[in-house]
Amino acid sequence: MSGPPVVIWAPAVKRLLRYSDLVPCLEEVLGQFSHRDNAEVLQPVRTAVPLRKHHGFMLSMPAYMENRGVLSTKLVCFYRREEGSPLPSTQATLLLLDPRVGNVKAVMDGDVITHMRTAAVSAISAKLLMRPEAQVLTIFGTGHQARSHYEVFTEMFAFKEVRVWSRTRQRADAFCQSVPGPVKAFSSAEEAARGADVIVTVTRSTEPVLFRAWVKPGAHVSAVGACRPDWRELDDVLMKEAVVYVDSREGAVAESGDVVLSGAEVFAELGDVINGVKPALREKTTVFKSLGMGVQDAASAQLVFQRWETEAGQR
């Protein structure tokens, strides 16, 4: 008879989950996912339930990795909030189950896992696709995802300059003051983008905020926002002229407005590059369109739970 599930909330998840473990784990998972004949990694396209009265969506993201013995689902709600709203724009809860029995082993805060695994995958895209001599990083956005991306990018790479842009200069200044290291706030998105080697877009925008004319040849863009088929962060010209990589081809053509509305061709999944099936075209201007996947959540949750079990055993 199984006992009640363990409850692991945000502070514990943040303490237990480390980028030094998460990045190599997710790199392996991305490769496994892109093996098309691999029946051990199962992940349907996530289900979206519109919350029209509240201007949001609830997404269900199940995944099962037989080779890792991990079964999970994440429930995440996205909202389009008015400027200055005190309510969160996302809320996520992750359920980790025992695949042998079907019982829930753990209930976890899903926001921290989402922030960290998304940033880790963006960092993997940069590791694979940005030019080795990259020196300037620009981040569009100042929310939780911006912070997690700043943390992992500055942990993994030695940028000489980090720039931050937000729709309000006040938020950009506040972000710069809240993180360690030299960071410069910009009032103009164009000025922040021009000359950057790597650009990360983590905004709530539903219309393009980054344009091809601002992106220097050979730069790498990691586009993280705009997770619905009618939302955008990048303009048509950038999407069509860049080499586009995704985490999941099936997910991108169904859910990414940047891909769907521009008609851009998806060149490869990151897992294809990891597996050596497709090349990493570092000399080209590249875009990684991130949507996030249930297998990323599942692997992250497994890391958290394993560390929790280790600590519990030591106690």
Coordinates of N, CA, C and O in Angstrom, one line a residue, residues 123-194:
A123 N 20.4 27.3 -22.6 CA 21.9 27.3 -22.5 C 22.4 26.1 -23.4 O 23.5 26.3 -24.0
I124 N 21.7 25.0 -23.5 CA 22.2 23.9 -24.3 C 22.2 24.4 -25.8 O 23.1 24.1 -26.6
S125 N 21.1 25.1 -26.2 CA 21.1 25.6 -27.5 C 22.2 26.6 -27.8 O 22.8 26.5 -28.9
A126 N 22.6 27.4 -26.9 CA 23.7 28.3 -27.1 C 25.0 27.5 -27.1 O 25.9 27.8 -27.9
K127 N 25.2 26.5 -26.3 CA 26.4 25.7 -26.3 C 26.6 25.1 -27.6 O 27.7 25.0 -28.2
L128 N 25.5 24.6 -28.3 CA 25.6 24.0 -29.6 C 25.7 24.9 -30.7 O 26.3 24.6 -31.8
L129 N 25.0 26.1 -30.6 CA 24.8 26.9 -31.8 C 25.5 28.3 -31.8 O 25.7 28.9 -32.9
M130 N 25.8 28.9 -30.7 CA 26.5 30.2 -30.7 C 27.9 30.0 -31.1 O 28.5 29.0 -31.0
R131 N 28.5 31.1 -31.6 CA 29.9 31.1 -32.1 C 30.8 31.1 -30.8 O 30.5 31.7 -29.8
P132 N 31.9 30.4 -30.9 CA 32.8 30.2 -29.8 C 33.3 31.6 -29.2 O 33.6 31.7 -28.0
E133 N 33.4 32.6 -30.1 CA 34.0 33.8 -29.6 C 32.9 34.8 -29.1 O 33.1 36.0 -28.9
A134 N 31.7 34.3 -28.9 CA 30.6 35.2 -28.4 C 30.9 35.9 -27.1 O 31.4 35.3 -26.2
Q135 N 30.7 37.2 -27.1 CA 31.0 38.0 -26.0 C 29.9 38.8 -25.4 O 30.0 39.2 -24.2
V136 N 28.8 39.1 -26.1 CA 27.8 40.0 -25.7 C 26.4 39.2 -25.6 O 26.0 38.6 -26.6
L137 N 25.8 39.2 -24.5 CA 24.5 38.5 -24.2 C 23.5 39.6 -24.0 O 23.7 40.5 -23.2
T138 N 22.3 39.5 -24.7 CA 21.2 40.4 -24.5 C 20.0 39.6 -24.0 O 19.7 38.6 -24.6
I139 N 19.3 40.1 -23.0 CA 18.1 39.5 -22.5 C 16.9 40.4 -22.6 O 17.0 41.6 -22.1
F140 N 15.9 40.0 -23.4 CA 14.7 40.8 -23.4 C 13.7 40.2 -22.4 O 13.3 39.1 -22.5
G141 N 13.4 41.0 -21.4 CA 12.5 40.6 -20.3 C 13.2 40.7 -19.0 O 14.4 40.6 -18.9
T142 N 12.4 40.8 -17.9 CA 13.0 40.9 -16.6 C 12.2 40.1 -15.5 O 12.4 40.3 -14.3
G143 N 11.5 39.1 -16.0 CA 10.7 38.3 -15.0 C 11.5 37.1 -14.6 O 12.8 37.1 -14.6
H144 N 10.8 36.1 -14.0 CA 11.5 34.9 -13.5 C 12.3 34.2 -14.5 O 13.4 33.7 -14.2
Q145 N 11.8 34.1 -15.8 CA 12.6 33.4 -16.8 C 13.8 34.2 -17.2 O 14.9 33.6 -17.5
A146 N 13.8 35.5 -17.1 CA 14.9 36.3 -17.4 C 16.0 36.0 -16.4 O 17.2 35.9 -16.7
R147 N 15.6 35.9 -15.1 CA 16.5 35.7 -14.0 C 17.2 34.3 -14.1 O 18.4 34.1 -14.0
S148 N 16.4 33.3 -14.4 CA 16.9 31.9 -14.5 C 17.9 31.8 -15.7 O 18.9 31.2 -15.7
H149 N 17.5 32.5 -16.8 CA 18.4 32.5 -18.0 C 19.7 33.3 -17.7 O 20.8 32.8 -18.1
Y150 N 19.6 34.4 -17.0 CA 20.8 35.1 -16.6 C 21.7 34.2 -15.7 O 23.0 34.1 -15.9
E151 N 21.1 33.5 -14.8 CA 21.9 32.6 -13.9 C 22.7 31.5 -14.6 O 23.9 31.4 -14.4
V152 N 22.0 30.8 -15.5 CA 22.7 29.7 -16.1 C 23.6 30.1 -17.2 O 24.7 29.6 -17.4
F153 N 23.3 31.2 -17.9 CA 24.1 31.7 -19.0 C 25.4 32.2 -18.4 O 26.5 32.1 -19.0
T154 N 25.3 32.9 -17.3 CA 26.6 33.5 -16.7 C 27.4 32.4 -16.0 O 28.6 32.6 -15.8
E155 N 26.7 31.3 -15.6 CA 27.4 30.2 -14.9 C 28.1 29.4 -16.0 O 29.3 28.9 -15.7
M156 N 27.6 29.2 -17.2 CA 28.2 28.4 -18.2 C 29.1 29.1 -19.1 O 30.0 28.4 -19.7
F157 N 28.9 30.3 -19.4 CA 29.6 31.1 -20.4 C 30.3 32.3 -19.8 O 29.8 32.9 -18.9
A158 N 31.4 32.8 -20.4 CA 32.1 33.9 -20.0 C 31.8 35.1 -20.9 O 32.7 35.5 -21.7
F159 N 30.6 35.7 -20.8 CA 30.3 36.9 -21.6 C 31.0 38.1 -21.0 O 31.1 38.3 -19.8
K160 N 31.5 39.0 -21.8 CA 32.1 40.2 -21.4 C 31.1 41.3 -21.1 O 31.4 42.3 -20.4
E161 N 29.9 41.2 -21.7 CA 28.9 42.2 -21.5 C 27.5 41.5 -21.5 O 27.2 40.7 -22.3
V162 N 26.7 42.0 -20.6 CA 25.3 41.5 -20.5 C 24.4 42.7 -20.5 O 24.5 43.6 -19.7
R163 N 23.4 42.7 -21.5 CA 22.5 43.7 -21.6 C 21.0 43.3 -21.3 O 20.7 42.1 -21.5
V164 N 20.2 44.2 -20.7 CA 18.9 43.8 -20.4 C 17.9 44.9 -20.9 O 18.2 46.1 -20.7
W165 N 16.8 44.5 -21.5 CA 15.8 45.4 -22.0 C 14.5 44.9 -21.4 O 14.1 43.8 -21.4
S166 N 13.6 45.9 -21.0 CA 12.3 45.7 -20.6 C 11.4 46.8 -21.2 O 11.9 47.8 -21.6
R167 N 10.1 46.6 -21.2 CA 9.2 47.6 -21.8 C 9.3 48.9 -20.9 O 9.0 50.0 -21.4
T168 N 9.7 48.8 -19.6 CA 9.9 50.0 -18.8 C 11.3 50.0 -18.3 O 11.9 48.9 -17.9
R169 N 12.0 51.1 -18.4 CA 13.4 51.2 -17.9 C 13.5 50.9 -16.4 O 14.5 50.4 -16.0
Q170 N 12.4 51.3 -15.7 CA 12.4 51.0 -14.3 C 12.6 49.5 -14.0 O 13.4 49.2 -13.1
R171 N 11.9 48.7 -14.7 CA 12.1 47.2 -14.4 C 13.5 46.7 -14.9 O 14.0 45.9 -14.2
A172 N 14.0 47.3 -16.0 CA 15.3 46.9 -16.4 C 16.4 47.3 -15.4 O 17.3 46.5 -15.1
D173 N 16.2 48.5 -14.8 CA 17.2 49.0 -13.8 C 17.1 48.1 -12.6 O 18.1 47.7 -12.0
A174 N 15.9 47.8 -12.2 CA 15.7 46.9 -11.0 C 16.3 45.6 -11.1 O 16.9 45.0 -10.2
F175 N 16.1 45.0 -12.3 CA 16.7 43.7 -12.6 C 18.2 43.7 -12.5 O 18.8 42.9 -11.9
C176 N 18.8 44.7 -13.1 CA 20.3 44.9 -13.1 C 20.8 45.0 -11.6 O 21.9 44.5 -11.3
Q177 N 20.1 45.7 -10.8 CA 20.5 45.9 -9.4 C 20.3 44.6 -8.6 O 20.9 44.5 -7.5
S178 N 19.5 43.7 -9.0 CA 19.2 42.5 -8.2 C 20.0 41.3 -8.6 O 19.9 40.3 -7.9
V179 N 20.9 41.4 -9.6 CA 21.7 40.2 -10.0 C 23.2 40.6 -9.8 O 23.6 41.8 -9.9
P180 N 24.0 39.6 -9.5 CA 25.4 39.9 -9.4 C 26.1 40.1 -10.8 O 25.6 39.6 -11.8
G181 N 27.2 40.7 -10.8 CA 27.9 40.9 -12.0 C 27.5 42.2 -12.8 O 26.5 42.8 -12.5
P182 N 28.4 42.6 -13.7 CA 28.1 43.8 -14.5 C 27.0 43.6 -15.5 O 27.1 42.8 -16.4
V183 N 25.9 44.3 -15.4 CA 24.7 44.2 -16.3 C 24.3 45.6 -16.6 O 24.2 46.4 -15.7
K184 N 24.0 45.8 -17.9 CA 23.6 47.2 -18.3 C 22.1 47.2 -18.8 O 21.7 46.3 -19.6
A185 N 21.3 48.1 -18.3 CA 19.9 48.3 -18.7 C 19.8 49.2 -19.9 O 20.6 50.1 -20.0
F186 N 18.9 48.8 -20.8 CA 18.7 49.6 -22.0 C 17.2 50.0 -22.1 O 16.3 49.3 -21.8
S187 N 17.0 51.3 -22.6 CA 15.7 51.8 -22.8 C 15.1 51.4 -24.2 O 13.9 51.3 -24.4
S188 N 16.0 51.1 -25.1 CA 15.7 50.8 -26.5 C 16.0 49.3 -26.8 O 17.1 48.8 -26.6
A189 N 15.0 48.6 -27.3 CA 15.2 47.2 -27.6 C 16.2 47.1 -28.8 O 17.0 46.2 -28.8
E190 N 16.1 48.0 -29.7 CA 17.0 48.0 -30.9 C 18.5 48.1 -30.4 O 19.3 47.4 -30.8
E191 N 18.7 49.1 -29.5 CA 20.1 49.3 -29.1 C 20.6 48.1 -28.3 O 21.8 47.8 -28.4
A192 N 19.7 47.5 -27.5 CA 20.1 46.3 -26.7 C 20.5 45.1 -27.6 O 21.4 44.3 -27.3
A193 N 19.8 45.0 -28.8 CA 20.0 43.9 -29.6 C 21.1 44.1 -30.6 O 21.8 43.1 -30.9
R194 N 21.4 45.3 -31.1 CA 22.4 45.5 -32.1 C 23.8 45.1 -31.6 O 24.2 45.6 -30.5

